[in-house]
PDB file of C-alpha atoms and ligand atoms in Angstrom:
ATOM      1  CA  MET A   3    -191.416 -87.468 -27.295  1.00  0.00           C
ATOM      2  CA  LYS A   4    -191.263 -91.051 -28.584  1.00  0.00           C
ATOM      3  CA  ILE A   5    -188.363 -93.523 -28.634  1.00  0.00           C
ATOM      4  CA  LEU A   6    -186.929 -94.939 -31.848  1.00  0.00           C
ATOM      5  CA  ASP A   7    -186.322 -98.386 -30.367  1.00  0.00           C
ATOM      6  CA  GLY A   8    -183.374 -99.999 -32.165  1.00  0.00           C
ATOM      7  CA  LYS A   9    -183.927-103.245 -30.317  1.00  0.00           C
ATOM      8  CA  VAL A  10    -187.512-103.706 -31.463  1.00  0.00           C
ATOM      9  CA  CYS A  11    -186.664-102.744 -35.072  1.00  0.00           C
ATOM     10  CA  ALA A  12    -183.467-104.893 -35.163  1.00  0.00           C
ATOM     11  CA  ASP A  13    -185.230-107.962 -33.662  1.00  0.00           C
ATOM     12  CA  SER A  14    -188.001-107.638 -36.328  1.00  0.00           C
ATOM     13  CA  LEU A  15    -185.529-107.346 -39.143  1.00  0.00           C
ATOM     14  CA  VAL A  16    -183.432-110.314 -37.810  1.00  0.00           C
ATOM     15  CA  ALA A  17    -186.639-112.453 -37.417  1.00  0.00           C
ATOM     16  CA  ASP A  18    -187.401-111.759 -41.102  1.00  0.00           C
ATOM     17  CA  ILE A  19    -183.943-112.769 -42.074  1.00  0.00           C
ATOM     18  CA  ALA A  20    -184.100-115.968 -39.985  1.00  0.00           C
ATOM     19  CA  LYS A  21    -187.295-116.863 -41.877  1.00  0.00           C
ATOM     20  CA  LYS A  22    -185.465-116.538 -45.144  1.00  0.00           C
ATOM     21  CA  VAL A  23    -182.577-118.645 -43.876  1.00  0.00           C
ATOM     22  CA  THR A  24    -184.995-121.416 -42.987  1.00  0.00           C
ATOM     23  CA  GLU A  25    -186.464-121.319 -46.403  1.00  0.00           C
ATOM     24  CA  TYR A  26    -183.020-121.665 -48.009  1.00  0.00           C
ATOM     25  CA  ALA A  27    -182.044-124.448 -45.667  1.00  0.00           C
ATOM     26  CA  ASP A  28    -185.187-126.272 -46.527  1.00  0.00           C
ATOM     27  CA  SER A  29    -184.176-126.103 -50.182  1.00  0.00           C
ATOM     28  CA  GLY A  30    -180.796-127.742 -49.247  1.00  0.00           C
ATOM     29  CA  LEU A  31    -178.535-124.704 -49.224  1.00  0.00           C
ATOM     30  CA  ARG A  32    -175.923-124.063 -46.555  1.00  0.00           C
ATOM     31  CA  LYS A  33    -176.408-121.280 -44.074  1.00  0.00           C
ATOM     32  CA  PRO A  34    -175.079-117.745 -44.650  1.00  0.00           C
ATOM     33  CA  HIS A  35    -171.693-117.306 -43.059  1.00  0.00           C
ATOM     34  CA  MET A  36    -170.143-114.079 -41.536  1.00  0.00           C
ATOM     35  CA  THR A  37    -166.432-114.035 -40.673  1.00  0.00           C
ATOM     36  CA  VAL A  38    -165.119-111.349 -38.255  1.00  0.00           C
ATOM     37  CA  ILE A  39    -161.430-110.463 -37.732  1.00  0.00           C
ATOM     38  CA  LEU A  40    -160.571-108.840 -34.520  1.00  0.00           C
ATOM     39  CA  VAL A  41    -156.963-107.555 -33.957  1.00  0.00           C
ATOM     40  CA  GLY A  42    -155.649-106.763 -30.459  1.00  0.00           C
ATOM     41  CA  GLU A  43    -157.598-105.963 -27.364  1.00  0.00           C
ATOM     42  CA  HIS A  44    -160.001-103.052 -27.464  1.00  0.00           C
ATOM     43  CA  PRO A  45    -162.882-103.367 -25.014  1.00  0.00           C
ATOM     44  CA  PRO A  46    -165.530-101.511 -27.160  1.00  0.00           C
ATOM     45  CA  SER A  47    -164.622-103.778 -30.201  1.00  0.00           C
ATOM     46  CA  GLU A  48    -164.922-106.830 -28.034  1.00  0.00           C
ATOM     47  CA  SER A  49    -168.565-105.920 -27.210  1.00  0.00           C
ATOM     48  CA  TYR A  50    -169.403-104.856 -30.880  1.00  0.00           C
ATOM     49  CA  VAL A  51    -168.035-108.156 -32.084  1.00  0.00           C
ATOM     50  CA  LYS A  52    -169.929-110.146 -29.463  1.00  0.00           C
ATOM     51  CA  ALA A  53    -173.124-108.463 -30.557  1.00  0.00           C
ATOM     52  CA  LYS A  54    -172.500-109.410 -34.183  1.00  0.00           C
ATOM     53  CA  ILE A  55    -171.872-113.052 -33.267  1.00  0.00           C
ATOM     54  CA  VAL A  56    -175.015-113.160 -31.069  1.00  0.00           C
ATOM     55  CA  SER A  57    -177.038-111.698 -33.971  1.00  0.00           C
ATOM     56  CA  CYS A  58    -175.735-114.446 -36.316  1.00  0.00           C
ATOM     57  CA  GLU A  59    -176.962-117.036 -33.773  1.00  0.00           C
ATOM     58  CA  ASN A  60    -180.335-115.373 -33.729  1.00  0.00           C
ATOM     59  CA  ALA A  61    -180.654-115.362 -37.513  1.00  0.00           C
ATOM     60  CA  ASP A  62    -179.188-118.932 -37.770  1.00  0.00           C
ATOM     61  CA  PHE A  63    -176.112-117.754 -39.664  1.00  0.00           C
ATOM     62  CA  GLU A  64    -172.763-119.498 -39.266  1.00  0.00           C
ATOM     63  CA  SER A  65    -170.175-117.114 -37.822  1.00  0.00           C
ATOM     64  CA  SER A  66    -166.367-117.338 -37.403  1.00  0.00           C
ATOM     65  CA  LEU A  67    -164.328-115.019 -35.133  1.00  0.00           C
ATOM     66  CA  ILE A  68    -160.640-114.827 -36.024  1.00  0.00           C
ATOM     67  CA  ARG A  69    -158.451-113.143 -33.420  1.00  0.00           C
ATOM     68  CA  PHE A  70    -154.945-111.795 -33.985  1.00  0.00           C
ATOM     69  CA  PRO A  71    -152.582-110.317 -31.486  1.00  0.00           C
ATOM     70  CA  GLU A  72    -151.949-106.504 -31.475  1.00  0.00           C
ATOM     71  CA  VAL A  73    -148.430-107.190 -32.938  1.00  0.00           C
ATOM     72  CA  ILE A  74    -149.541-108.963 -36.124  1.00  0.00           C
ATOM     73  CA  LYS A  75    -147.779-107.664 -39.201  1.00  0.00           C
ATOM     74  CA  GLU A  76    -149.898-105.799 -41.857  1.00  0.00           C
ATOM     75  CA  ARG A  77    -148.750-108.389 -44.457  1.00  0.00           C
ATOM     76  CA  GLU A  78    -149.899-111.321 -42.393  1.00  0.00           C
ATOM     77  CA  LEU A  79    -153.302-109.768 -41.853  1.00  0.00           C
ATOM     78  CA  LEU A  80    -153.600-108.993 -45.643  1.00  0.00           C
ATOM     79  CA  ALA A  81    -152.603-112.689 -46.454  1.00  0.00           C
ATOM     80  CA  ARG A  82    -155.383-113.948 -44.151  1.00  0.00           C
ATOM     81  CA  ILE A  83    -157.914-111.579 -45.771  1.00  0.00           C
ATOM     82  CA  GLU A  84    -156.890-112.877 -49.211  1.00  0.00           C
ATOM     83  CA  GLU A  85    -157.485-116.523 -48.032  1.00  0.00           C
ATOM     84  CA  ILE A  86    -160.996-115.569 -46.873  1.00  0.00           C
ATOM     85  CA  ASN A  87    -161.681-113.744 -50.044  1.00  0.00           C
ATOM     86  CA  ASN A  88    -161.018-116.942 -51.837  1.00  0.00           C
ATOM     87  CA  ASP A  89    -162.928-119.147 -49.509  1.00  0.00           C
ATOM     88  CA  PRO A  90    -166.373-119.942 -50.931  1.00  0.00           C
ATOM     89  CA  THR A  91    -167.821-120.871 -47.542  1.00  0.00           C
ATOM     90  CA  THR A  92    -167.618-117.300 -46.241  1.00  0.00           C
ATOM     91  CA  ASP A  93    -170.196-114.800 -47.609  1.00  0.00           C
ATOM     92  CA  GLY A  94    -169.302-111.685 -45.677  1.00  0.00           C
ATOM     93  CA  LEU A  95    -166.048-110.468 -44.047  1.00  0.00           C
ATOM     94  CA  ILE A  96    -165.626-107.784 -41.379  1.00  0.00           C
ATOM     95  CA  VAL A  97    -162.331-106.464 -40.078  1.00  0.00           C
ATOM     96  CA  GLN A  98    -163.313-104.765 -36.904  1.00  0.00           C
ATOM     97  CA  LEU A  99    -161.952-101.190 -36.615  1.00  0.00           C
ATOM     98  CA  PRO A 100    -159.980 -99.485 -35.200  1.00  0.00           C
ATOM     99  CA  LEU A 101    -156.773-101.355 -36.057  1.00  0.00           C
ATOM    100  CA  PRO A 102    -153.376-100.896 -34.276  1.00  0.00           C
ATOM    101  CA  ARG A 103    -151.445 -97.872 -35.527  1.00  0.00           C
ATOM    102  CA  HIS A 104    -148.785 -99.735 -37.369  1.00  0.00           C
ATOM    103  CA  ILE A 105    -151.449-101.177 -39.685  1.00  0.00           C
ATOM    104  CA  ASN A 106    -152.770 -99.016 -42.541  1.00  0.00           C
ATOM    105  CA  GLN A 107    -156.550 -99.107 -42.247  1.00  0.00           C
ATOM    106  CA  GLN A 108    -157.288 -98.109 -45.760  1.00  0.00           C
ATOM    107  CA  SER A 109    -154.970-100.839 -47.157  1.00  0.00           C
ATOM    108  CA  VAL A 110    -156.860-103.456 -45.153  1.00  0.00           C
ATOM    109  CA  ILE A 111    -160.227-102.126 -46.258  1.00  0.00           C
ATOM    110  CA  ASN A 112    -159.095-102.098 -49.875  1.00  0.00           C
ATOM    111  CA  ALA A 113    -157.855-105.761 -49.568  1.00  0.00           C
ATOM    112  CA  ILE A 114    -161.324-107.081 -48.658  1.00  0.00           C
ATOM    113  CA  SER A 115    -163.202-108.432 -51.730  1.00  0.00           C
ATOM    114  CA  PRO A 116    -166.017-105.957 -52.550  1.00  0.00           C
ATOM    115  CA  GLU A 117    -168.287-108.989 -52.919  1.00  0.00           C
ATOM    116  CA  LYS A 118    -167.693-109.913 -49.228  1.00  0.00           C
ATOM    117  CA  ASP A 119    -167.563-106.277 -47.924  1.00  0.00           C
ATOM    118  CA  ILE A 120    -170.611-106.382 -45.722  1.00  0.00           C
ATOM    119  CA  ASP A 121    -169.397-103.213 -43.952  1.00  0.00           C
ATOM    120  CA  GLY A 122    -169.673-101.327 -47.232  1.00  0.00           C
ATOM    121  CA  PHE A 123    -166.335 -99.564 -46.573  1.00  0.00           C
ATOM    122  CA  HIS A 124    -164.446-100.671 -49.832  1.00  0.00           C
ATOM    123  CA  PRO A 125    -164.161 -97.850 -52.389  1.00  0.00           C
ATOM    124  CA  ALA A 126    -166.070 -99.954 -54.896  1.00  0.00           C
ATOM    125  CA  ASN A 127    -169.089-100.261 -52.629  1.00  0.00           C
ATOM    126  CA  PHE A 128    -168.833 -96.759 -51.280  1.00  0.00           C
ATOM    127  CA  GLY A 129    -168.617 -95.483 -54.864  1.00  0.00           C
ATOM    128  CA  ARG A 130    -171.594 -97.558 -55.998  1.00  0.00           C
ATOM    129  CA  MET A 131    -173.624 -96.412 -53.049  1.00  0.00           C
ATOM    130  CA  THR A 132    -172.807 -92.801 -53.850  1.00  0.00           C
ATOM    131  CA  LEU A 133    -173.858 -93.219 -57.447  1.00  0.00           C
ATOM    132  CA  GLY A 134    -177.103 -94.837 -56.274  1.00  0.00           C
ATOM    133  CA  GLN A 135    -176.209 -98.274 -57.686  1.00  0.00           C
ATOM    134  CA  LYS A 136    -176.725-101.592 -55.883  1.00  0.00           C
ATOM    135  CA  ALA A 137    -174.073-101.952 -53.234  1.00  0.00           C
ATOM    136  CA  PHE A 138    -173.303-103.048 -49.697  1.00  0.00           C
ATOM    137  CA  ARG A 139    -174.235 -99.794 -47.808  1.00  0.00           C
ATOM    138  CA  PRO A 140    -172.179 -98.752 -44.789  1.00  0.00           C
ATOM    139  CA  ALA A 141    -173.892-100.593 -41.937  1.00  0.00           C
ATOM    140  CA  THR A 142    -174.505 -97.827 -39.378  1.00  0.00           C
ATOM    141  CA  ALA A 143    -175.789 -95.445 -42.005  1.00  0.00           C
ATOM    142  CA  TYR A 144    -177.998 -98.163 -43.521  1.00  0.00           C
ATOM    143  CA  GLY A 145    -179.192 -99.070 -40.065  1.00  0.00           C
ATOM    144  CA  ILE A 146    -180.339 -95.538 -39.376  1.00  0.00           C
ATOM    145  CA  CYS A 147    -182.242 -95.547 -42.666  1.00  0.00           C
ATOM    146  CA  LYS A 148    -184.035 -98.779 -41.799  1.00  0.00           C
ATOM    147  CA  LEU A 149    -184.829 -97.414 -38.304  1.00  0.00           C
ATOM    148  CA  LEU A 150    -186.420 -94.217 -39.774  1.00  0.00           C
ATOM    149  CA  GLN A 151    -188.304 -96.400 -42.266  1.00  0.00           C
ATOM    150  CA  PHE A 152    -189.589 -98.801 -39.607  1.00  0.00           C
ATOM    151  CA  TYR A 153    -191.141 -95.901 -37.652  1.00  0.00           C
ATOM    152  CA  ASN A 154    -192.499 -94.242 -40.818  1.00  0.00           C
ATOM    153  CA  ILE A 155    -190.550 -91.074 -40.162  1.00  0.00           C
ATOM    154  CA  PRO A 156    -190.842 -88.880 -43.301  1.00  0.00           C
ATOM    155  CA  ILE A 157    -187.459 -88.100 -44.939  1.00  0.00           C
ATOM    156  CA  LYS A 158    -188.320 -86.781 -48.357  1.00  0.00           C
ATOM    157  CA  GLY A 159    -188.224 -83.011 -48.497  1.00  0.00           C
ATOM    158  CA  LYS A 160    -186.864 -82.698 -44.959  1.00  0.00           C
ATOM    159  CA  HIS A 161    -183.946 -80.742 -43.773  1.00  0.00           C
ATOM    160  CA  CYS A 162    -181.408 -83.009 -42.254  1.00  0.00           C
ATOM    161  CA  VAL A 163    -178.246 -81.994 -40.525  1.00  0.00           C
ATOM    162  CA  VAL A 164    -175.421 -84.508 -39.921  1.00  0.00           C
ATOM    163  CA  ILE A 165    -172.731 -83.706 -37.321  1.00  0.00           C
ATOM    164  CA  GLY A 166    -169.490 -85.483 -37.939  1.00  0.00           C
ATOM    165  CA  ARG A 167    -167.884 -86.462 -41.308  1.00  0.00           C
ATOM    166  CA  SER A 168    -166.402 -89.862 -40.565  1.00  0.00           C
ATOM    167  CA  ASN A 169    -166.055 -92.350 -43.411  1.00  0.00           C
ATOM    168  CA  ILE A 170    -168.155 -94.948 -41.427  1.00  0.00           C
ATOM    169  CA  VAL A 171    -171.130 -92.796 -40.435  1.00  0.00           C
ATOM    170  CA  GLY A 172    -171.352 -89.059 -41.233  1.00  0.00           C
ATOM    171  CA  LYS A 173    -170.166 -89.128 -44.806  1.00  0.00           C
ATOM    172  CA  PRO A 174    -172.229 -92.165 -45.920  1.00  0.00           C
ATOM    173  CA  ILE A 175    -175.444 -91.107 -44.067  1.00  0.00           C
ATOM    174  CA  SER A 176    -175.263 -87.652 -45.632  1.00  0.00           C
ATOM    175  CA  ILE A 177    -175.023 -89.100 -49.111  1.00  0.00           C
ATOM    176  CA  MET A 178    -177.652 -91.782 -48.551  1.00  0.00           C
ATOM    177  CA  LEU A 179    -180.244 -89.338 -47.147  1.00  0.00           C
ATOM    178  CA  SER A 180    -179.692 -86.925 -50.029  1.00  0.00           C
ATOM    179  CA  ASN A 181    -179.782 -89.633 -52.772  1.00  0.00           C
ATOM    180  CA  ASP A 182    -182.881 -90.492 -54.751  1.00  0.00           C
ATOM    181  CA  PHE A 183    -183.423 -93.682 -52.721  1.00  0.00           C
ATOM    182  CA  ASP A 184    -186.651 -95.006 -51.233  1.00  0.00           C
ATOM    183  CA  ILE A 185    -185.247 -93.804 -47.900  1.00  0.00           C
ATOM    184  CA  GLY A 186    -183.815 -90.528 -48.998  1.00  0.00           C
ATOM    185  CA  ASN A 187    -184.532 -87.342 -50.940  1.00  0.00           C
ATOM    186  CA  ALA A 188    -183.771 -85.074 -47.999  1.00  0.00           C
ATOM    187  CA  THR A 189    -181.854 -81.821 -48.133  1.00  0.00           C
ATOM    188  CA  VAL A 190    -178.691 -82.529 -46.165  1.00  0.00           C
ATOM    189  CA  THR A 191    -176.123 -80.330 -44.524  1.00  0.00           C
ATOM    190  CA  LEU A 192    -172.926 -82.096 -43.425  1.00  0.00           C
ATOM    191  CA  THR A 193    -171.171 -80.326 -40.610  1.00  0.00           C
ATOM    192  CA  HIS A 194    -167.913 -81.257 -38.943  1.00  0.00           C
ATOM    193  CA  ILE A 195    -165.162 -80.196 -36.568  1.00  0.00           C
ATOM    194  CA  GLU A 196    -164.189 -77.223 -38.763  1.00  0.00           C
ATOM    195  CA  THR A 197    -167.697 -75.848 -39.048  1.00  0.00           C
ATOM    196  CA  PRO A 198    -167.858 -72.504 -37.244  1.00  0.00           C
ATOM    197  CA  ARG A 199    -170.026 -72.730 -34.035  1.00  0.00           C
ATOM    198  CA  LYS A 200    -172.428 -70.058 -35.296  1.00  0.00           C
ATOM    199  CA  LEU A 201    -173.041 -71.778 -38.602  1.00  0.00           C
ATOM    200  CA  LEU A 202    -173.416 -75.097 -36.787  1.00  0.00           C
ATOM    201  CA  LEU A 203    -176.161 -73.571 -34.530  1.00  0.00           C
ATOM    202  CA  ASP A 204    -177.870 -71.897 -37.495  1.00  0.00           C
ATOM    203  CA  GLU A 205    -178.144 -75.301 -39.149  1.00  0.00           C
ATOM    204  CA  THR A 206    -179.043 -77.460 -36.212  1.00  0.00           C
ATOM    205  CA  ARG A 207    -181.707 -75.003 -34.992  1.00  0.00           C
ATOM    206  CA  ARG A 208    -183.698 -75.265 -38.147  1.00  0.00           C
ATOM    207  CA  ALA A 209    -183.082 -79.002 -38.815  1.00  0.00           C
ATOM    208  CA  ASP A 210    -185.993 -81.429 -38.983  1.00  0.00           C
ATOM    209  CA  ILE A 211    -183.717 -84.470 -38.515  1.00  0.00           C
ATOM    210  CA  ILE A 212    -180.286 -84.327 -36.713  1.00  0.00           C
ATOM    211  CA  ILE A 213    -177.792 -87.147 -36.883  1.00  0.00           C
ATOM    212  CA  VAL A 214    -174.856 -86.814 -34.504  1.00  0.00           C
ATOM    213  CA  ALA A 215    -171.778 -88.935 -34.621  1.00  0.00           C
ATOM    214  CA  VAL A 216    -168.938 -87.144 -32.930  1.00  0.00           C
ATOM    215  CA  GLY A 217    -168.057 -89.304 -29.919  1.00  0.00           C
ATOM    216  CA  ILE A 218    -168.456 -86.491 -27.395  1.00  0.00           C
ATOM    217  CA  PRO A 219    -170.861 -87.009 -24.476  1.00  0.00           C
ATOM    218  CA  GLY A 220    -173.399 -84.273 -24.109  1.00  0.00           C
ATOM    219  CA  PHE A 221    -172.480 -82.494 -27.428  1.00  0.00           C
ATOM    220  CA  VAL A 222    -175.948 -81.842 -28.451  1.00  0.00           C
ATOM    221  CA  THR A 223    -177.761 -79.533 -25.886  1.00  0.00           C
ATOM    222  CA  PRO A 224    -181.362 -78.314 -25.801  1.00  0.00           C
ATOM    223  CA  ASP A 225    -180.541 -74.759 -27.177  1.00  0.00           C
ATOM    224  CA  MET A 226    -179.165 -76.398 -30.372  1.00  0.00           C
ATOM    225  CA  VAL A 227    -182.436 -77.914 -31.573  1.00  0.00           C
ATOM    226  CA  LYS A 228    -185.989 -76.856 -32.511  1.00  0.00           C
ATOM    227  CA  LYS A 229    -189.040 -78.326 -30.908  1.00  0.00           C
ATOM    228  CA  GLY A 230    -190.228 -81.448 -32.682  1.00  0.00           C
ATOM    229  CA  VAL A 231    -186.849 -82.460 -34.122  1.00  0.00           C
ATOM    230  CA  VAL A 232    -186.015 -86.162 -34.849  1.00  0.00           C
ATOM    231  CA  LEU A 233    -182.686 -86.907 -33.165  1.00  0.00           C
ATOM    232  CA  ILE A 234    -180.465 -89.811 -34.049  1.00  0.00           C
ATOM    233  CA  ASP A 235    -177.642 -90.306 -31.633  1.00  0.00           C
ATOM    234  CA  VAL A 236    -174.809 -92.402 -33.043  1.00  0.00           C
ATOM    235  CA  GLY A 237    -172.477 -91.855 -30.137  1.00  0.00           C
ATOM    236  CA  ILE A 238    -171.456 -94.692 -27.842  1.00  0.00           C
ATOM    237  CA  ASN A 239    -169.355 -93.186 -25.000  1.00  0.00           C
ATOM    238  CA  ARG A 240    -168.340 -94.990 -21.843  1.00  0.00           C
ATOM    239  CA  LEU A 241    -168.175 -92.514 -18.873  1.00  0.00           C
ATOM    240  CA  GLU A 242    -165.741 -93.105 -16.017  1.00  0.00           C
ATOM    241  CA  SER A 243    -168.635 -94.314 -13.949  1.00  0.00           C
ATOM    242  CA  GLY A 244    -169.111 -97.086 -16.393  1.00  0.00           C
ATOM    243  CA  LYS A 245    -172.342 -95.637 -17.780  1.00  0.00           C
ATOM    244  CA  LEU A 246    -172.919 -95.782 -21.591  1.00  0.00           C
ATOM    245  CA  VAL A 247    -174.053 -92.592 -23.085  1.00  0.00           C
ATOM    246  CA  GLY A 248    -174.463 -91.105 -26.483  1.00  0.00           C
ATOM    247  CA  ASP A 249    -173.587 -87.653 -27.996  1.00  0.00           C
ATOM    248  CA  VAL A 250    -176.732 -86.090 -26.787  1.00  0.00           C
ATOM    249  CA  ALA A 251    -177.600 -84.675 -23.340  1.00  0.00           C
ATOM    250  CA  PHE A 252    -180.561 -87.097 -23.412  1.00  0.00           C
ATOM    251  CA  ASP A 253    -182.609 -86.034 -20.434  1.00  0.00           C
ATOM    252  CA  GLU A 254    -182.686 -82.360 -21.378  1.00  0.00           C
ATOM    253  CA  VAL A 255    -182.877 -82.707 -25.064  1.00  0.00           C
ATOM    254  CA  ALA A 256    -185.402 -85.510 -25.291  1.00  0.00           C
ATOM    255  CA  GLN A 257    -188.267 -83.266 -24.110  1.00  0.00           C
ATOM    256  CA  LYS A 258    -187.819 -81.101 -27.280  1.00  0.00           C
ATOM    257  CA  CYS A 259    -187.804 -84.050 -29.656  1.00  0.00           C
ATOM    258  CA  SER A 260    -190.655 -85.723 -31.553  1.00  0.00           C
ATOM    259  CA  TRP A 261    -188.532 -88.842 -31.788  1.00  0.00           C
ATOM    260  CA  ILE A 262    -185.115 -89.735 -30.294  1.00  0.00           C
ATOM    261  CA  THR A 263    -182.842 -92.749 -30.235  1.00  0.00           C
ATOM    262  CA  PRO A 264    -181.667 -94.032 -26.797  1.00  0.00           C
ATOM    263  CA  VAL A 265    -178.077 -95.149 -26.024  1.00  0.00           C
ATOM    264  CA  PRO A 266    -177.815 -98.047 -25.619  1.00  0.00           C
ATOM    265  CA  GLY A 267    -180.608 -99.696 -27.540  1.00  0.00           C
ATOM    266  CA  GLY A 268    -180.717 -97.312 -30.489  1.00  0.00           C
ATOM    267  CA  VAL A 269    -178.425 -96.990 -33.458  1.00  0.00           C
ATOM    268  CA  GLY A 270    -175.832 -99.638 -32.192  1.00  0.00           C
ATOM    269  CA  ARG A 271    -178.477-102.379 -32.526  1.00  0.00           C
ATOM    270  CA  MET A 272    -179.309-101.169 -36.004  1.00  0.00           C
ATOM    271  CA  THR A 273    -175.682-101.326 -37.203  1.00  0.00           C
ATOM    272  CA  VAL A 274    -175.677-105.039 -36.414  1.00  0.00           C
ATOM    273  CA  ALA A 275    -179.082-105.547 -38.055  1.00  0.00           C
ATOM    274  CA  ALA A 276    -177.842-103.839 -41.216  1.00  0.00           C
ATOM    275  CA  LEU A 277    -174.758-106.027 -41.269  1.00  0.00           C
ATOM    276  CA  MET A 278    -177.111-109.051 -41.251  1.00  0.00           C
ATOM    277  CA  ILE A 279    -179.054-107.644 -44.164  1.00  0.00           C
ATOM    278  CA  ASN A 280    -175.837-107.114 -46.038  1.00  0.00           C
ATOM    279  CA  THR A 281    -174.655-110.637 -45.249  1.00  0.00           C
ATOM    280  CA  LEU A 282    -177.880-112.114 -46.385  1.00  0.00           C
ATOM    281  CA  MET A 283    -177.438-110.101 -49.713  1.00  0.00           C
ATOM    282  CA  ALA A 284    -173.843-111.320 -50.098  1.00  0.00           C
ATOM    283  CA  TYR A 285    -175.196-114.907 -49.686  1.00  0.00           C
ATOM    284  CA  GLN A 286    -178.036-114.415 -52.033  1.00  0.00           C
ATOM    285  CA  ASN A 287    -175.589-113.000 -54.609  1.00  0.00           C
ATOM    286  CA  ASN A 288    -173.403-116.149 -54.202  1.00  0.00           C
ATOM    287  CA  PHE A 289    -176.263-118.456 -54.851  1.00  0.00           C
ATOM    288  CA  ASN A 290    -178.047-116.285 -57.503  1.00  0.00           C
ATOM    289  CA  LEU A 291    -181.111-116.011 -55.219  1.00  0.00           C
ATOM    290  CA  ALA A 292    -183.566-113.104 -55.688  1.00  0.00           C
TER     291      ALA A 292
HETATM  292  N1  LIG B  11    -165.785 -99.994 -35.558  1.00  0.00           N
HETATM  293  C1  LIG B  11    -166.830 -99.158 -35.148  1.00  0.00           C
HETATM  294  N2  LIG B  11    -167.859 -99.308 -35.995  1.00  0.00           N
HETATM  295  C2  LIG B  11    -167.501-100.290 -36.928  1.00  0.00           C
HETATM  296  C3  LIG B  11    -168.215-100.866 -37.998  1.00  0.00           C
HETATM  297  O1  LIG B  11    -169.389-100.497 -38.371  1.00  0.00           O
HETATM  298  N3  LIG B  11    -167.486-101.797 -38.695  1.00  0.00           N
HETATM  299  C4  LIG B  11    -166.246-102.088 -38.364  1.00  0.00           C
HETATM  300  N4  LIG B  11    -165.615-103.067 -39.175  1.00  0.00           N
HETATM  301  N5  LIG B  11    -165.548-101.635 -37.319  1.00  0.00           N
HETATM  302  C5  LIG B  11    -166.274-100.652 -36.655  1.00  0.00           C
END
């Protein structure tokens, strides 16, 4: 069993980005700039946002964190997004999810300019990605692709099973891996909460690659996988003890895997790295750079 180390891969990608930023700065351009909006107090979001800001520092990007109280009205949030859409000094905008229940998440995502939508959640980007056109790709899914690529894991022709159909992970990764991309051309089965247990097991037991994003600690157990599987664990769950774990019963399952991502230090790191790639792309688009 070998570890797909998200930290090593992300650090390498961010170092490459930092080199590019230095080149652009040497030619007199301003730095790339990521703006993050955080609404309310949600401890996991606090730590994800912190990781994004630290990564901006490592890549020599500008970053701005805009905080709003939980009680902010949807129209005030939309007005602020509109201002940032029109601000030429911000290249990429993230609204950290989840949002409070009184705010319509899809309305907020739709309000972000597709040119600044580095999360790749806007329907224009999601549609373009689905059609195989140039787009900001959803960051966690894109990060998983970059991790597989970094470790030279073959994808073309493989049978890949995705567990979980969320808009931010399961749905986009299932599309990306089945598309005719450089990192793609797999045969993908998308399973979800309504998939009968027997069908789920039939699929996972013959999968070459499993990607699990359900938010349930210990969901993937050794009896569900074949020997030699590549296992990508997207879950980030905090146990009552304070320990951070994924969706895989790591100690038991790891022995059967050829490759596995750890939690922490796996996919989470790659989400941030992919956001940095997307921000650099937004910046390059702004300045008509290659
Ligand atoms: N919340 C959990 N994951 C994400 C993500 O990738 N982007 C945003 N904006 N919010 C999230």
